[in-house]
Tab-separated table of C-alpha atoms in Angstrom:
chain	number	residue	atom	x	y	z
A	695	MET	CA	-25.389	-0.748	-10.691
A	696	GLU	CA	-27.099	-3.727	-12.291
A	697	GLU	CA	-27.007	-2.111	-15.753
A	698	PHE	CA	-23.333	-1.317	-15.206
A	699	LEU	CA	-22.622	-5.018	-14.621
A	700	LYS	CA	-24.867	-6.314	-17.403
A	701	ILE	CA	-23.823	-9.638	-18.958
A	702	ASP	CA	-24.833	-10.021	-22.595
A	703	ARG	CA	-23.770	-13.617	-23.170
A	704	THR	CA	-26.013	-16.675	-23.184
A	705	LYS	CA	-25.076	-19.750	-21.170
A	706	GLN	CA	-24.222	-21.518	-24.435
A	707	GLU	CA	-21.861	-18.694	-25.414
A	708	VAL	CA	-20.221	-18.744	-21.985
A	709	GLU	CA	-19.706	-22.509	-22.203
A	710	LEU	CA	-17.746	-21.989	-25.446
A	711	MET	CA	-15.376	-19.493	-23.836
A	712	SER	CA	-11.917	-20.492	-22.695
A	713	PRO	CA	-11.725	-21.413	-19.025
A	714	LEU	CA	-9.009	-18.751	-18.810
A	715	THR	CA	-11.676	-16.195	-19.751
A	716	TRP	CA	-13.840	-17.492	-16.908
A	717	ALA	CA	-10.826	-17.220	-14.589
A	718	TYR	CA	-10.106	-13.689	-15.823
A	719	ILE	CA	-13.507	-12.402	-14.740
A	720	GLY	CA	-13.628	-14.769	-11.750
A	721	ASP	CA	-10.462	-13.175	-10.395
A	722	ALA	CA	-12.116	-9.750	-10.513
A	723	VAL	CA	-15.405	-10.973	-9.002
A	724	TYR	CA	-13.618	-12.746	-6.142
A	725	GLU	CA	-11.341	-9.793	-5.417
A	726	LEU	CA	-14.327	-7.437	-5.343
A	727	PHE	CA	-16.113	-9.848	-2.991
A	728	ILE	CA	-13.091	-9.906	-0.645
A	729	ARG	CA	-12.620	-6.134	-0.756
A	730	ASN	CA	-16.311	-5.579	-0.058
A	731	LYS	CA	-16.202	-8.055	2.833
A	732	LEU	CA	-13.189	-6.283	4.349
A	733	ILE	CA	-14.807	-2.860	3.988
A	734	ASN	CA	-17.962	-4.134	5.697
A	735	GLU	CA	-16.228	-6.037	8.496
A	736	THR	CA	-13.196	-3.901	9.377
A	737	ASN	CA	-12.148	-0.307	9.869
A	738	LEU	CA	-8.739	-0.742	8.265
A	739	LYS	CA	-7.026	1.988	6.285
A	740	PRO	CA	-6.486	1.405	2.531
A	741	HIS	CA	-2.938	0.041	2.769
A	742	LYS	CA	-3.944	-2.408	5.519
A	743	LEU	CA	-7.039	-3.368	3.483
A	744	HIS	CA	-4.746	-4.208	0.579
A	745	ILE	CA	-2.408	-6.283	2.770
A	746	GLU	CA	-5.378	-8.171	4.224
A	747	ALA	CA	-6.985	-8.759	0.821
A	748	ILE	CA	-3.783	-10.302	-0.535
A	749	LYS	CA	-4.068	-13.043	2.088
A	750	TYR	CA	-7.338	-14.165	0.481
A	751	VAL	CA	-6.671	-13.662	-3.207
A	752	LYS	CA	-3.219	-15.240	-3.508
A	753	ALA	CA	-3.022	-18.551	-5.372
A	754	LYS	CA	-2.309	-20.684	-2.298
A	755	SER	CA	-5.404	-19.383	-0.488
A	756	GLN	CA	-7.637	-19.843	-3.519
A	757	ALA	CA	-6.384	-23.412	-4.002
A	758	GLU	CA	-7.107	-24.137	-0.331
A	759	LYS	CA	-10.614	-22.654	-0.608
A	760	LEU	CA	-11.356	-24.799	-3.643
A	761	ASN	CA	-10.235	-27.879	-1.738
A	762	GLU	CA	-12.515	-26.944	1.182
A	763	ILE	CA	-15.643	-26.592	-0.958
A	764	TYR	CA	-14.942	-29.236	-3.621
A	765	GLU	CA	-17.177	-31.959	-2.147
A	766	THR	CA	-20.125	-29.540	-2.014
A	767	LEU	CA	-19.918	-28.789	-5.740
A	768	THR	CA	-22.336	-30.218	-8.282
A	769	ASP	CA	-21.071	-32.465	-11.061
A	770	GLU	CA	-21.369	-29.554	-13.503
A	771	GLU	CA	-19.314	-27.328	-11.193
A	772	LYS	CA	-16.680	-30.044	-10.749
A	773	ASP	CA	-16.439	-30.233	-14.537
A	774	ILE	CA	-15.907	-26.456	-14.701
A	775	VAL	CA	-13.170	-26.813	-12.066
A	776	ARG	CA	-11.545	-29.642	-14.043
A	777	ARG	CA	-11.593	-27.581	-17.234
A	778	GLY	CA	-10.122	-24.581	-15.424
A	779	ARG	CA	-7.408	-26.671	-13.784
A	780	ASN	CA	-6.407	-28.403	-17.005
A	781	THR	CA	-6.310	-25.301	-19.187
A	782	GLN	CA	-2.946	-24.629	-20.757
A	783	ASN	CA	-1.659	-21.484	-19.089
A	784	HIS	CA	1.737	-20.109	-20.086
A	785	HIS	CA	1.954	-17.776	-17.109
A	786	LEU	CA	4.496	-18.857	-14.538
A	787	PRO	CA	3.474	-18.222	-10.934
A	788	LYS	CA	5.880	-16.069	-8.954
A	789	ASN	CA	4.591	-16.576	-5.413
A	790	SER	CA	3.231	-20.110	-5.593
A	791	ASN	CA	4.011	-23.468	-7.110
A	792	VAL	CA	2.519	-24.686	-10.386
A	793	GLN	CA	-0.033	-26.969	-8.724
A	794	GLU	CA	-1.368	-24.198	-6.455
A	795	TYR	CA	-1.593	-21.911	-9.459
A	796	MET	CA	-3.547	-24.516	-11.451
A	797	TYR	CA	-6.059	-24.959	-8.621
A	798	ALA	CA	-6.321	-21.198	-8.087
A	799	THR	CA	-7.099	-20.831	-11.798
A	800	ALA	CA	-9.725	-23.565	-11.423
A	801	PHE	CA	-11.258	-21.709	-8.459
A	802	GLU	CA	-11.345	-18.431	-10.401
A	803	ALA	CA	-12.822	-20.236	-13.430
A	804	LEU	CA	-15.653	-21.580	-11.280
A	805	ILE	CA	-16.393	-18.132	-9.814
A	806	GLY	CA	-16.248	-16.560	-13.282
A	807	TYR	CA	-18.429	-19.222	-14.881
A	808	LEU	CA	-21.125	-18.855	-12.216
A	809	TYR	CA	-20.989	-15.078	-12.572
A	810	LEU	CA	-21.155	-15.107	-16.385
A	811	THR	CA	-24.020	-17.615	-16.452
A	812	LYS	CA	-25.919	-15.480	-13.925
A	813	GLN	CA	-26.075	-18.230	-11.301
A	814	ASN	CA	-26.020	-15.577	-8.601
A	815	VAL	CA	-27.724	-17.596	-5.878
A	816	ARG	CA	-25.199	-20.407	-6.249
A	817	LEU	CA	-22.314	-17.932	-6.472
A	818	ARG	CA	-23.445	-16.332	-3.194
A	819	GLU	CA	-23.710	-19.779	-1.550
A	820	ILE	CA	-20.168	-20.680	-2.536
A	821	LEU	CA	-18.719	-17.330	-1.507
A	822	ALA	CA	-20.583	-17.512	1.816
A	823	ASN	CA	-18.972	-20.916	2.517
A	824	ILE	CA	-15.446	-19.640	2.087
C-alpha cells in the first residue's frame, strides 16, 4: 500500500504548488479518513455510509472543524490555512456560503499540505482531534 501512495515531491516543490492543489489532495485524504473511520466504527450499509460521510465532508463541517483546531496549529500550519483560505477559487459553492467554502478549502489545503510533505504524525494528530 505504501508504494501505491508514494509521494515523489520534495517539501520545497510542495510549497510551490497552488493551495488549491493541496486542497485537491486534502479533500481525498480527508474523505478516505472519514470513510475508513465509519467502516471501522459502524456496521452501516453502503448507502447509509455515504449519507453519514457527507455530514463530515461538507463545507460547513470542514469549516467548523478548522475553527475547532485552529488554536492548536503551529504558525507554519496557520500560514498554510491562510494561503488556502485566500486562494482565488472560481468555483461557486452550492450547499454552503462563500465564507464556509473558503474555510473548508483552507482545511483541505492544510490536510493536503501535511500529507504531501509527509508529516504523517502531525496529520494523524490533527485528524484524531476532529
